[in-house]
PDB file of C-alpha atoms in Angstrom:
ATOM      1  CA  UNK A  39       0.000   0.000   0.000  1.00  0.00           C
ATOM      2  CA  UNK A  40       1.351   3.467  -0.939  1.00  0.00           C
ATOM      3  CA  UNK A  41       2.385   5.893   1.768  1.00  0.00           C
ATOM      4  CA  UNK A  42      -0.352   8.278   2.956  1.00  0.00           C
ATOM      5  CA  UNK A  43      -0.275  11.985   2.133  1.00  0.00           C
ATOM      6  CA  UNK A  44       1.605  14.246   4.548  1.00  0.00           C
ATOM      7  CA  UNK A  45      -0.007  17.631   3.819  1.00  0.00           C
ATOM      8  CA  UNK A  46      -3.417  19.066   4.548  1.00  0.00           C
ATOM      9  CA  UNK A  47      -5.325  20.619   1.647  1.00  0.00           C
ATOM     10  CA  UNK A  48      -8.317  22.939   1.360  1.00  0.00           C
ATOM     11  CA  UNK A  49      -9.863  23.547  -2.037  1.00  0.00           C
ATOM     12  CA  UNK A  50     -12.553  25.464  -3.908  1.00  0.00           C
ATOM     13  CA  UNK A  51     -14.319  24.252  -7.068  1.00  0.00           C
ATOM     14  CA  UNK A  52     -16.217  26.568  -9.392  1.00  0.00           C
ATOM     15  CA  UNK A  53     -18.515  24.893 -11.911  1.00  0.00           C
ATOM     16  CA  UNK A  54     -21.391  26.108 -14.034  1.00  0.00           C
ATOM     17  CA  UNK A  55     -24.551  24.890 -15.739  1.00  0.00           C
ATOM     18  CA  UNK A  56     -26.186  26.248 -18.869  1.00  0.00           C
ATOM     19  CA  UNK A  57     -29.764  25.319 -19.785  1.00  0.00           C
ATOM     20  CA  UNK A  58     -29.823  22.285 -17.527  1.00  0.00           C
ATOM     21  CA  UNK A  59     -30.756  20.917 -14.140  1.00  0.00           C
ATOM     22  CA  UNK A  60     -27.570  20.363 -12.101  1.00  0.00           C
ATOM     23  CA  UNK A  61     -29.265  18.511  -9.226  1.00  0.00           C
ATOM     24  CA  UNK A  62     -32.991  17.771  -9.159  1.00  0.00           C
ATOM     25  CA  UNK A  63     -34.944  17.778  -5.896  1.00  0.00           C
ATOM     26  CA  UNK A  64     -37.245  14.712  -5.641  1.00  0.00           C
ATOM     27  CA  UNK A  65     -39.300  16.513  -2.990  1.00  0.00           C
ATOM     28  CA  UNK A  66     -40.114  19.283  -5.477  1.00  0.00           C
ATOM     29  CA  UNK A  67     -40.944  17.385  -8.658  1.00  0.00           C
ATOM     30  CA  UNK A  68     -37.246  17.236  -9.618  1.00  0.00           C
ATOM     31  CA  UNK A  69     -36.912  21.009  -9.805  1.00  0.00           C
ATOM     32  CA  UNK A  70     -33.351  22.326  -9.345  1.00  0.00           C
ATOM     33  CA  UNK A  71     -32.516  22.466  -5.651  1.00  0.00           C
ATOM     34  CA  UNK A  72     -32.613  25.945  -4.154  1.00  0.00           C
ATOM     35  CA  UNK A  73     -32.161  27.664  -0.815  1.00  0.00           C
ATOM     36  CA  UNK A  74     -35.704  28.847  -0.115  1.00  0.00           C
ATOM     37  CA  UNK A  75     -34.511  31.959   1.764  1.00  0.00           C
ATOM     38  CA  UNK A  76     -32.011  33.258  -0.798  1.00  0.00           C
ATOM     39  CA  UNK A  77     -33.121  31.455  -4.005  1.00  0.00           C
ATOM     40  CA  UNK A  78     -29.509  30.453  -4.580  1.00  0.00           C
ATOM     41  CA  UNK A  79     -29.074  27.093  -6.257  1.00  0.00           C
ATOM     42  CA  UNK A  80     -27.761  24.074  -4.350  1.00  0.00           C
ATOM     43  CA  UNK A  81     -25.954  20.932  -5.467  1.00  0.00           C
ATOM     44  CA  UNK A  82     -25.508  18.325  -2.738  1.00  0.00           C
ATOM     45  CA  UNK A  83     -22.226  16.769  -1.725  1.00  0.00           C
ATOM     46  CA  UNK A  84     -23.709  13.358  -2.556  1.00  0.00           C
ATOM     47  CA  UNK A  85     -24.292  14.464  -6.144  1.00  0.00           C
ATOM     48  CA  UNK A  86     -20.710  15.712  -6.549  1.00  0.00           C
ATOM     49  CA  UNK A  87     -19.195  12.578  -5.003  1.00  0.00           C
ATOM     50  CA  UNK A  88     -21.294  10.439  -7.350  1.00  0.00           C
ATOM     51  CA  UNK A  89     -19.715  12.226 -10.311  1.00  0.00           C
ATOM     52  CA  UNK A  90     -16.229  11.659  -8.884  1.00  0.00           C
ATOM     53  CA  UNK A  91     -16.941   7.979  -8.263  1.00  0.00           C
ATOM     54  CA  UNK A  92     -18.273   7.523 -11.789  1.00  0.00           C
ATOM     55  CA  UNK A  93     -15.195   9.139 -13.325  1.00  0.00           C
ATOM     56  CA  UNK A  94     -12.758   7.019 -11.306  1.00  0.00           C
ATOM     57  CA  UNK A  95     -14.692   3.867 -12.127  1.00  0.00           C
ATOM     58  CA  UNK A  96     -14.629   4.749 -15.842  1.00  0.00           C
ATOM     59  CA  UNK A  97     -10.914   5.546 -16.103  1.00  0.00           C
ATOM     60  CA  UNK A  98      -9.687   2.750 -13.822  1.00  0.00           C
ATOM     61  CA  UNK A  99     -12.178   0.061 -14.960  1.00  0.00           C
ATOM     62  CA  UNK A 100     -11.896  -2.114 -11.873  1.00  0.00           C
ATOM     63  CA  UNK A 101      -8.110  -1.777 -11.559  1.00  0.00           C
ATOM     64  CA  UNK A 102      -6.812  -3.285  -8.328  1.00  0.00           C
ATOM     65  CA  UNK A 103      -7.148  -0.794  -5.490  1.00  0.00           C
ATOM     66  CA  UNK A 104      -9.471   1.509  -7.443  1.00  0.00           C
ATOM     67  CA  UNK A 105     -12.830  -0.217  -7.341  1.00  0.00           C
ATOM     68  CA  UNK A 106     -15.940   1.658  -6.201  1.00  0.00           C
ATOM     69  CA  UNK A 107     -17.931   0.561  -3.147  1.00  0.00           C
ATOM     70  CA  UNK A 108     -21.046   2.739  -3.558  1.00  0.00           C
ATOM     71  CA  UNK A 109     -22.348   1.856  -7.023  1.00  0.00           C
ATOM     72  CA  UNK A 110     -25.505   0.851  -8.828  1.00  0.00           C
ATOM     73  CA  UNK A 111     -26.789  -2.727  -8.720  1.00  0.00           C
ATOM     74  CA  UNK A 112     -24.068  -3.956  -6.363  1.00  0.00           C
ATOM     75  CA  UNK A 113     -25.333  -4.718  -2.817  1.00  0.00           C
ATOM     76  CA  UNK A 114     -22.974  -3.460  -0.122  1.00  0.00           C
ATOM     77  CA  UNK A 115     -22.970  -6.865   1.550  1.00  0.00           C
ATOM     78  CA  UNK A 116     -21.474  -8.434  -1.555  1.00  0.00           C
ATOM     79  CA  UNK A 117     -18.417  -6.190  -1.245  1.00  0.00           C
ATOM     80  CA  UNK A 118     -18.283  -6.567   2.547  1.00  0.00           C
ATOM     81  CA  UNK A 119     -18.118 -10.340   2.189  1.00  0.00           C
ATOM     82  CA  UNK A 120     -14.901 -10.011   0.195  1.00  0.00           C
ATOM     83  CA  UNK A 121     -13.064  -8.817   3.302  1.00  0.00           C
ATOM     84  CA  UNK A 122     -14.217 -11.916   5.167  1.00  0.00           C
ATOM     85  CA  UNK A 123     -13.238 -14.264   2.338  1.00  0.00           C
ATOM     86  CA  UNK A 124      -9.769 -12.660   2.220  1.00  0.00           C
ATOM     87  CA  UNK A 125      -9.254 -13.972   5.780  1.00  0.00           C
ATOM     88  CA  UNK A 126     -10.865 -17.338   5.007  1.00  0.00           C
ATOM     89  CA  UNK A 127     -13.865 -16.546   7.188  1.00  0.00           C
ATOM     90  CA  UNK A 128     -17.282 -17.866   6.232  1.00  0.00           C
ATOM     91  CA  UNK A 129     -19.741 -14.920   6.431  1.00  0.00           C
ATOM     92  CA  UNK A 130     -22.367 -17.350   7.736  1.00  0.00           C
ATOM     93  CA  UNK A 131     -20.161 -18.362  10.664  1.00  0.00           C
ATOM     94  CA  UNK A 132     -18.681 -15.024  11.636  1.00  0.00           C
ATOM     95  CA  UNK A 133     -19.247 -15.208  15.373  1.00  0.00           C
ATOM     96  CA  UNK A 134     -17.287 -18.411  15.775  1.00  0.00           C
ATOM     97  CA  UNK A 135     -14.464 -17.795  13.312  1.00  0.00           C
ATOM     98  CA  UNK A 136     -13.615 -14.128  13.889  1.00  0.00           C
ATOM     99  CA  UNK A 137     -12.548 -14.893  17.475  1.00  0.00           C
ATOM    100  CA  UNK A 138      -9.630 -16.913  16.095  1.00  0.00           C
ATOM    101  CA  UNK A 139      -8.187 -13.975  14.127  1.00  0.00           C
ATOM    102  CA  UNK A 140      -6.298 -11.232  15.942  1.00  0.00           C
ATOM    103  CA  UNK A 141      -7.487  -7.673  15.135  1.00  0.00           C
ATOM    104  CA  UNK A 142     -10.157  -9.086  12.861  1.00  0.00           C
ATOM    105  CA  UNK A 143     -12.188  -5.858  12.677  1.00  0.00           C
ATOM    106  CA  UNK A 144      -9.147  -3.741  11.788  1.00  0.00           C
ATOM    107  CA  UNK A 145      -8.051  -6.197   9.117  1.00  0.00           C
ATOM    108  CA  UNK A 146     -11.527  -6.158   7.555  1.00  0.00           C
ATOM    109  CA  UNK A 147     -11.538  -2.348   7.544  1.00  0.00           C
ATOM    110  CA  UNK A 148      -8.040  -2.147   6.086  1.00  0.00           C
ATOM    111  CA  UNK A 149      -8.946  -4.602   3.316  1.00  0.00           C
ATOM    112  CA  UNK A 150     -11.852  -2.388   2.272  1.00  0.00           C
ATOM    113  CA  UNK A 151      -9.703   0.752   2.321  1.00  0.00           C
ATOM    114  CA  UNK A 152      -6.991  -0.878   0.225  1.00  0.00           C
ATOM    115  CA  UNK A 153      -9.372  -2.154  -2.440  1.00  0.00           C
ATOM    116  CA  UNK A 154     -12.017   0.578  -2.787  1.00  0.00           C
ATOM    117  CA  UNK A 155     -11.018   4.097  -3.825  1.00  0.00           C
ATOM    118  CA  UNK A 156     -14.175   5.786  -2.552  1.00  0.00           C
ATOM    119  CA  UNK A 157     -13.821   4.249   0.922  1.00  0.00           C
ATOM    120  CA  UNK A 158     -10.183   5.349   1.039  1.00  0.00           C
ATOM    121  CA  UNK A 159     -11.262   8.821  -0.064  1.00  0.00           C
ATOM    122  CA  UNK A 160     -14.706   9.628   1.355  1.00  0.00           C
ATOM    123  CA  UNK A 161     -15.092   6.924   3.992  1.00  0.00           C
ATOM    124  CA  UNK A 162     -18.100   4.628   4.394  1.00  0.00           C
ATOM    125  CA  UNK A 163     -20.435   2.964   6.875  1.00  0.00           C
ATOM    126  CA  UNK A 164     -19.975  -0.772   6.402  1.00  0.00           C
ATOM    127  CA  UNK A 165     -22.117  -1.991   9.294  1.00  0.00           C
ATOM    128  CA  UNK A 166     -25.220  -3.455   7.694  1.00  0.00           C
ATOM    129  CA  UNK A 167     -25.820  -6.080  10.409  1.00  0.00           C
ATOM    130  CA  UNK A 168     -27.365  -8.763   8.272  1.00  0.00           C
ATOM    131  CA  UNK A 169     -26.138 -12.244   7.484  1.00  0.00           C
ATOM    132  CA  UNK A 170     -24.857 -12.999  10.993  1.00  0.00           C
ATOM    133  CA  UNK A 171     -23.770  -9.432  11.715  1.00  0.00           C
ATOM    134  CA  UNK A 172     -21.585  -8.880   8.659  1.00  0.00           C
ATOM    135  CA  UNK A 173     -19.565  -5.844   9.702  1.00  0.00           C
ATOM    136  CA  UNK A 174     -16.485  -4.143   8.218  1.00  0.00           C
ATOM    137  CA  UNK A 175     -16.693  -1.102  10.470  1.00  0.00           C
ATOM    138  CA  UNK A 176     -17.084   2.621   9.861  1.00  0.00           C
ATOM    139  CA  UNK A 177     -14.480   4.777   8.143  1.00  0.00           C
ATOM    140  CA  UNK A 178     -14.304   8.549   8.249  1.00  0.00           C
ATOM    141  CA  UNK A 179     -12.715   9.587   4.986  1.00  0.00           C
ATOM    142  CA  UNK A 180      -9.999  12.232   4.686  1.00  0.00           C
ATOM    143  CA  UNK A 181     -11.781  14.008   1.806  1.00  0.00           C
ATOM    144  CA  UNK A 182     -14.914  15.971   2.636  1.00  0.00           C
ATOM    145  CA  UNK A 183     -16.916  18.154   0.230  1.00  0.00           C
ATOM    146  CA  UNK A 184     -19.682  20.556   1.236  1.00  0.00           C
ATOM    147  CA  UNK A 185     -22.840  21.520  -0.640  1.00  0.00           C
ATOM    148  CA  UNK A 186     -22.220  23.677  -3.696  1.00  0.00           C
ATOM    149  CA  UNK A 187     -24.101  26.990  -3.783  1.00  0.00           C
ATOM    150  CA  UNK A 188     -24.673  29.308  -6.715  1.00  0.00           C
ATOM    151  CA  UNK A 189     -22.981  32.698  -6.658  1.00  0.00           C
ATOM    152  CA  UNK A 190     -26.248  34.468  -7.538  1.00  0.00           C
ATOM    153  CA  UNK A 191     -29.912  33.523  -7.060  1.00  0.00           C
ATOM    154  CA  UNK A 192     -31.259  31.290  -9.806  1.00  0.00           C
ATOM    155  CA  UNK A 193     -34.667  31.310 -11.462  1.00  0.00           C
ATOM    156  CA  UNK A 194     -35.559  27.779 -12.586  1.00  0.00           C
ATOM    157  CA  UNK A 195     -37.645  27.709 -15.754  1.00  0.00           C
ATOM    158  CA  UNK A 196     -40.320  25.125 -16.485  1.00  0.00           C
ATOM    159  CA  UNK A 197     -40.171  24.148 -20.156  1.00  0.00           C
ATOM    160  CA  UNK A 198     -43.102  22.369 -21.761  1.00  0.00           C
ATOM    161  CA  UNK A 199     -42.081  19.737 -24.300  1.00  0.00           C
ATOM    162  CA  UNK A 200     -43.994  17.510 -26.724  1.00  0.00           C
ATOM    163  CA  UNK A 201     -43.314  14.125 -28.258  1.00  0.00           C
ATOM    164  CA  UNK A 202     -44.879  12.332 -31.197  1.00  0.00           C
ATOM    165  CA  UNK A 203     -44.451   8.854 -29.690  1.00  0.00           C
ATOM    166  CA  UNK A 204     -47.708   7.863 -27.980  1.00  0.00           C
ATOM    167  CA  UNK A 205     -47.550   5.496 -25.013  1.00  0.00           C
ATOM    168  CA  UNK A 206     -50.609   3.247 -25.578  1.00  0.00           C
ATOM    169  CA  UNK A 207     -52.855   2.145 -28.443  1.00  0.00           C
ATOM    170  CA  UNK A 208     -55.873   3.724 -26.728  1.00  0.00           C
ATOM    171  CA  UNK A 209     -54.123   7.104 -26.429  1.00  0.00           C
ATOM    172  CA  UNK A 210     -53.085   6.898 -30.080  1.00  0.00           C
ATOM    173  CA  UNK A 211     -56.765   6.856 -31.104  1.00  0.00           C
ATOM    174  CA  UNK A 212     -57.383  10.233 -29.485  1.00  0.00           C
ATOM    175  CA  UNK A 213     -54.164  12.270 -29.774  1.00  0.00           C
ATOM    176  CA  UNK A 214     -51.080  12.681 -31.923  1.00  0.00           C
ATOM    177  CA  UNK A 215     -48.667  14.076 -29.339  1.00  0.00           C
ATOM    178  CA  UNK A 216     -48.000  13.874 -25.614  1.00  0.00           C
ATOM    179  CA  UNK A 217     -46.935  16.690 -23.335  1.00  0.00           C
ATOM    180  CA  UNK A 218     -44.149  16.767 -20.788  1.00  0.00           C
ATOM    181  CA  UNK A 219     -42.130  19.196 -18.711  1.00  0.00           C
ATOM    182  CA  UNK A 220     -38.515  19.695 -17.817  1.00  0.00           C
ATOM    183  CA  UNK A 221     -36.827  22.185 -15.504  1.00  0.00           C
ATOM    184  CA  UNK A 222     -33.705  24.123 -16.407  1.00  0.00           C
ATOM    185  CA  UNK A 223     -31.462  26.801 -15.001  1.00  0.00           C
ATOM    186  CA  UNK A 224     -30.630  29.234 -17.855  1.00  0.00           C
ATOM    187  CA  UNK A 225     -27.222  29.802 -16.278  1.00  0.00           C
ATOM    188  CA  UNK A 226     -25.709  29.313 -12.859  1.00  0.00           C
ATOM    189  CA  UNK A 227     -22.167  29.436 -11.482  1.00  0.00           C
ATOM    190  CA  UNK A 228     -21.717  27.276  -8.391  1.00  0.00           C
ATOM    191  CA  UNK A 229     -19.039  27.193  -5.716  1.00  0.00           C
ATOM    192  CA  UNK A 230     -18.147  24.145  -3.596  1.00  0.00           C
ATOM    193  CA  UNK A 231     -15.540  23.950  -0.855  1.00  0.00           C
ATOM    194  CA  UNK A 232     -13.666  20.857   0.269  1.00  0.00           C
ATOM    195  CA  UNK A 233     -11.047  19.572   2.656  1.00  0.00           C
ATOM    196  CA  UNK A 234      -8.369  16.871   2.640  1.00  0.00           C
ATOM    197  CA  UNK A 235      -7.119  15.660   6.032  1.00  0.00           C
ATOM    198  CA  UNK A 236      -3.622  14.181   6.048  1.00  0.00           C
ATOM    199  CA  UNK A 237      -4.189  13.098   9.652  1.00  0.00           C
ATOM    200  CA  UNK A 238      -7.154  10.860   8.751  1.00  0.00           C
ATOM    201  CA  UNK A 239      -5.309   9.584   5.695  1.00  0.00           C
ATOM    202  CA  UNK A 240      -2.356   8.488   7.844  1.00  0.00           C
ATOM    203  CA  UNK A 241      -4.342   7.070  10.746  1.00  0.00           C
ATOM    204  CA  UNK A 242      -7.236   5.415   8.949  1.00  0.00           C
ATOM    205  CA  UNK A 243      -7.514   4.978   5.189  1.00  0.00           C
ATOM    206  CA  UNK A 244      -4.016   5.336   3.692  1.00  0.00           C
ATOM    207  CA  UNK A 245      -5.144   7.925   1.109  1.00  0.00           C
ATOM    208  CA  UNK A 246      -1.957   8.476  -0.924  1.00  0.00           C
ATOM    209  CA  UNK A 247      -0.381  11.086  -3.197  1.00  0.00           C
ATOM    210  CA  UNK A 248      -1.416   8.966  -6.173  1.00  0.00           C
ATOM    211  CA  UNK A 249      -4.991   8.957  -4.871  1.00  0.00           C
ATOM    212  CA  UNK A 250      -4.810  12.720  -4.418  1.00  0.00           C
ATOM    213  CA  UNK A 251      -3.752  13.332  -8.019  1.00  0.00           C
ATOM    214  CA  UNK A 252      -6.570  11.077  -9.194  1.00  0.00           C
ATOM    215  CA  UNK A 253      -8.997  13.058  -7.040  1.00  0.00           C
ATOM    216  CA  UNK A 254      -7.937  16.362  -8.648  1.00  0.00           C
ATOM    217  CA  UNK A 255      -8.238  14.770 -12.087  1.00  0.00           C
ATOM    218  CA  UNK A 256     -11.703  13.427 -11.236  1.00  0.00           C
ATOM    219  CA  UNK A 257     -12.916  16.807  -9.936  1.00  0.00           C
ATOM    220  CA  UNK A 258     -11.711  18.621 -13.052  1.00  0.00           C
ATOM    221  CA  UNK A 259     -13.379  16.072 -15.347  1.00  0.00           C
ATOM    222  CA  UNK A 260     -16.367  15.006 -13.241  1.00  0.00           C
ATOM    223  CA  UNK A 261     -18.905  16.371 -15.729  1.00  0.00           C
ATOM    224  CA  UNK A 262     -17.064  15.350 -18.890  1.00  0.00           C
ATOM    225  CA  UNK A 263     -18.262  11.736 -18.748  1.00  0.00           C
ATOM    226  CA  UNK A 264     -21.672  12.658 -17.366  1.00  0.00           C
ATOM    227  CA  UNK A 265     -23.244  14.795 -20.091  1.00  0.00           C
ATOM    228  CA  UNK A 266     -26.989  14.438 -20.621  1.00  0.00           C
ATOM    229  CA  UNK A 267     -29.830  16.466 -22.071  1.00  0.00           C
ATOM    230  CA  UNK A 268     -31.328  16.928 -18.600  1.00  0.00           C
ATOM    231  CA  UNK A 269     -28.149  18.452 -17.145  1.00  0.00           C
ATOM    232  CA  UNK A 270     -27.412  20.749 -20.077  1.00  0.00           C
ATOM    233  CA  UNK A 271     -23.861  22.036 -20.385  1.00  0.00           C
ATOM    234  CA  UNK A 272     -21.940  21.573 -17.144  1.00  0.00           C
ATOM    235  CA  UNK A 273     -18.227  22.279 -16.742  1.00  0.00           C
ATOM    236  CA  UNK A 274     -15.688  22.729 -13.977  1.00  0.00           C
ATOM    237  CA  UNK A 275     -14.207  26.200 -14.456  1.00  0.00           C
ATOM    238  CA  UNK A 276     -11.758  26.567 -11.571  1.00  0.00           C
ATOM    239  CA  UNK A 277     -10.034  24.283  -9.084  1.00  0.00           C
ATOM    240  CA  UNK A 278      -8.101  26.300  -6.525  1.00  0.00           C
ATOM    241  CA  UNK A 279      -6.091  24.376  -3.932  1.00  0.00           C
ATOM    242  CA  UNK A 280      -4.412  25.563  -0.752  1.00  0.00           C
ATOM    243  CA  UNK A 281      -1.601  23.210   0.255  1.00  0.00           C
ATOM    244  CA  UNK A 282      -0.354  23.297   3.853  1.00  0.00           C
ATOM    245  CA  UNK A 283       3.181  22.380   4.841  1.00  0.00           C
ATOM    246  CA  UNK A 284       2.004  20.383   7.836  1.00  0.00           C
ATOM    247  CA  UNK A 285      -0.334  17.481   8.491  1.00  0.00           C
ATOM    248  CA  UNK A 286      -2.650  19.585  10.661  1.00  0.00           C
ATOM    249  CA  UNK A 287      -2.554  22.772   8.594  1.00  0.00           C
ATOM    250  CA  UNK A 288      -0.965  26.192   8.889  1.00  0.00           C
ATOM    251  CA  UNK A 289      -4.087  28.384   8.753  1.00  0.00           C
ATOM    252  CA  UNK A 290      -7.873  28.065   9.217  1.00  0.00           C
ATOM    253  CA  UNK A 291      -9.664  27.027   6.051  1.00  0.00           C
ATOM    254  CA  UNK A 292     -12.146  29.919   6.164  1.00  0.00           C
ATOM    255  CA  UNK A 293      -9.327  32.472   6.025  1.00  0.00           C
ATOM    256  CA  UNK A 294      -8.069  30.861   2.828  1.00  0.00           C
ATOM    257  CA  UNK A 295     -11.516  30.512   1.268  1.00  0.00           C
ATOM    258  CA  UNK A 296     -12.189  34.221   1.902  1.00  0.00           C
ATOM    259  CA  UNK A 297      -9.303  35.039  -0.435  1.00  0.00           C
ATOM    260  CA  UNK A 298     -11.356  33.797  -3.388  1.00  0.00           C
ATOM    261  CA  UNK A 299     -13.900  36.356  -4.564  1.00  0.00           C
ATOM    262  CA  UNK A 300     -16.393  35.746  -7.358  1.00  0.00           C
ATOM    263  CA  UNK A 301     -18.674  38.513  -8.581  1.00  0.00           C
ATOM    264  CA  UNK A 302     -20.651  39.466 -11.641  1.00  0.00           C
ATOM    265  CA  UNK A 303     -18.970  42.037 -13.898  1.00  0.00           C
ATOM    266  CA  UNK A 304     -22.230  43.797 -14.767  1.00  0.00           C
ATOM    267  CA  UNK A 305     -24.850  43.773 -12.019  1.00  0.00           C
ATOM    268  CA  UNK A 306     -27.489  45.314 -14.313  1.00  0.00           C
ATOM    269  CA  UNK A 307     -28.045  42.187 -16.420  1.00  0.00           C
ATOM    270  CA  UNK A 308     -28.303  38.484 -15.656  1.00  0.00           C
ATOM    271  CA  UNK A 309     -25.249  36.274 -16.150  1.00  0.00           C
ATOM    272  CA  UNK A 310     -25.420  33.888 -19.076  1.00  0.00           C
ATOM    273  CA  UNK A 311     -21.835  32.591 -19.285  1.00  0.00           C
ATOM    274  CA  UNK A 312     -18.704  32.189 -17.180  1.00  0.00           C
ATOM    275  CA  UNK A 313     -17.126  35.274 -18.748  1.00  0.00           C
ATOM    276  CA  UNK A 314     -19.859  37.364 -17.119  1.00  0.00           C
ATOM    277  CA  UNK A 315     -18.053  36.757 -13.814  1.00  0.00           C
ATOM    278  CA  UNK A 316     -14.743  37.916 -12.448  1.00  0.00           C
ATOM    279  CA  UNK A 317     -12.744  35.566 -10.221  1.00  0.00           C
ATOM    280  CA  UNK A 318     -10.028  37.110  -8.081  1.00  0.00           C
ATOM    281  CA  UNK A 319      -7.633  35.207  -5.828  1.00  0.00           C
ATOM    282  CA  UNK A 320      -5.678  37.109  -3.200  1.00  0.00           C
ATOM    283  CA  UNK A 321      -2.645  34.851  -3.027  1.00  0.00           C
ATOM    284  CA  UNK A 322      -0.243  37.597  -1.900  1.00  0.00           C
ATOM    285  CA  UNK A 323       0.935  37.416   1.698  1.00  0.00           C
ATOM    286  CA  UNK A 324      -0.462  33.947   2.261  1.00  0.00           C
ATOM    287  CA  UNK A 325      -0.069  32.599   5.802  1.00  0.00           C
ATOM    288  CA  UNK A 326       3.335  31.048   6.411  1.00  0.00           C
ATOM    289  CA  UNK A 327       3.422  27.445   5.250  1.00  0.00           C
ATOM    290  CA  UNK A 328       0.491  27.724   2.800  1.00  0.00           C
ATOM    291  CA  UNK A 329       0.808  27.498  -0.989  1.00  0.00           C
ATOM    292  CA  UNK A 330      -1.941  28.348  -3.505  1.00  0.00           C
ATOM    293  CA  UNK A 331      -2.177  26.036  -6.532  1.00  0.00           C
ATOM    294  CA  UNK A 332      -4.526  26.613  -9.468  1.00  0.00           C
ATOM    295  CA  UNK A 333      -5.296  23.456 -11.442  1.00  0.00           C
ATOM    296  CA  UNK A 334      -7.621  25.362 -13.811  1.00  0.00           C
TER     297      UNK A 334
END
């Protein structure tokens, strides 16, 4: 297993959407998520991590050490059982056999971290307590990403659409088209903030420098393999990273995030592209031991 990272990182991602729905809300008919008090758009951390997982899975294609734990059509227990089989433990006889193996729980956790990139990165709860208490523990991942929020309020638009394909024979006797609706955001620029803990990487998951570079690559390209008509045009525009010299950091994250200012160039008209915004980064006189890196 590669050596864990030694530096703490804080980072900011700017991404935009044009004529699409970046993250539908199932509680609101799949309308774009918004903050009801400010009308700013929201994209959940779960949505962003799904994009990262999908990218890693696509580029690594099941490569050893880079499989994905949280994925479609794969029950979590199926992956959990692999840790037990690696120690020659029958999942149906866990209670009897695990007592014979020293540090069984830690070995099961470490197996999962070594083999699944998203556990090593984001952590996971692997305590499903079925099949004789199948349990690989809980892992707090070193990489944490908050909700993304749009720079300005958004105004979702409801677009009525028609189709000529009729669903049933009975409907075809009475009508030639069917109606539908889709929600879009004409344009929105979103900002997400994240953190990478070298301390958790060293103590728990073993998140390495190689994993870190893959994470940056996945963030930059997380929408490139995920295009769809529903999401419109989505692109990552900026990835700004603050690297600390130490494992525990050399400055509070909020002080670094406040150095990144995003504002509309012309407040009299709505933004319709990334060039309508100005991004400024105050990287002069950074706190001692902190380096600012721009990947985009």
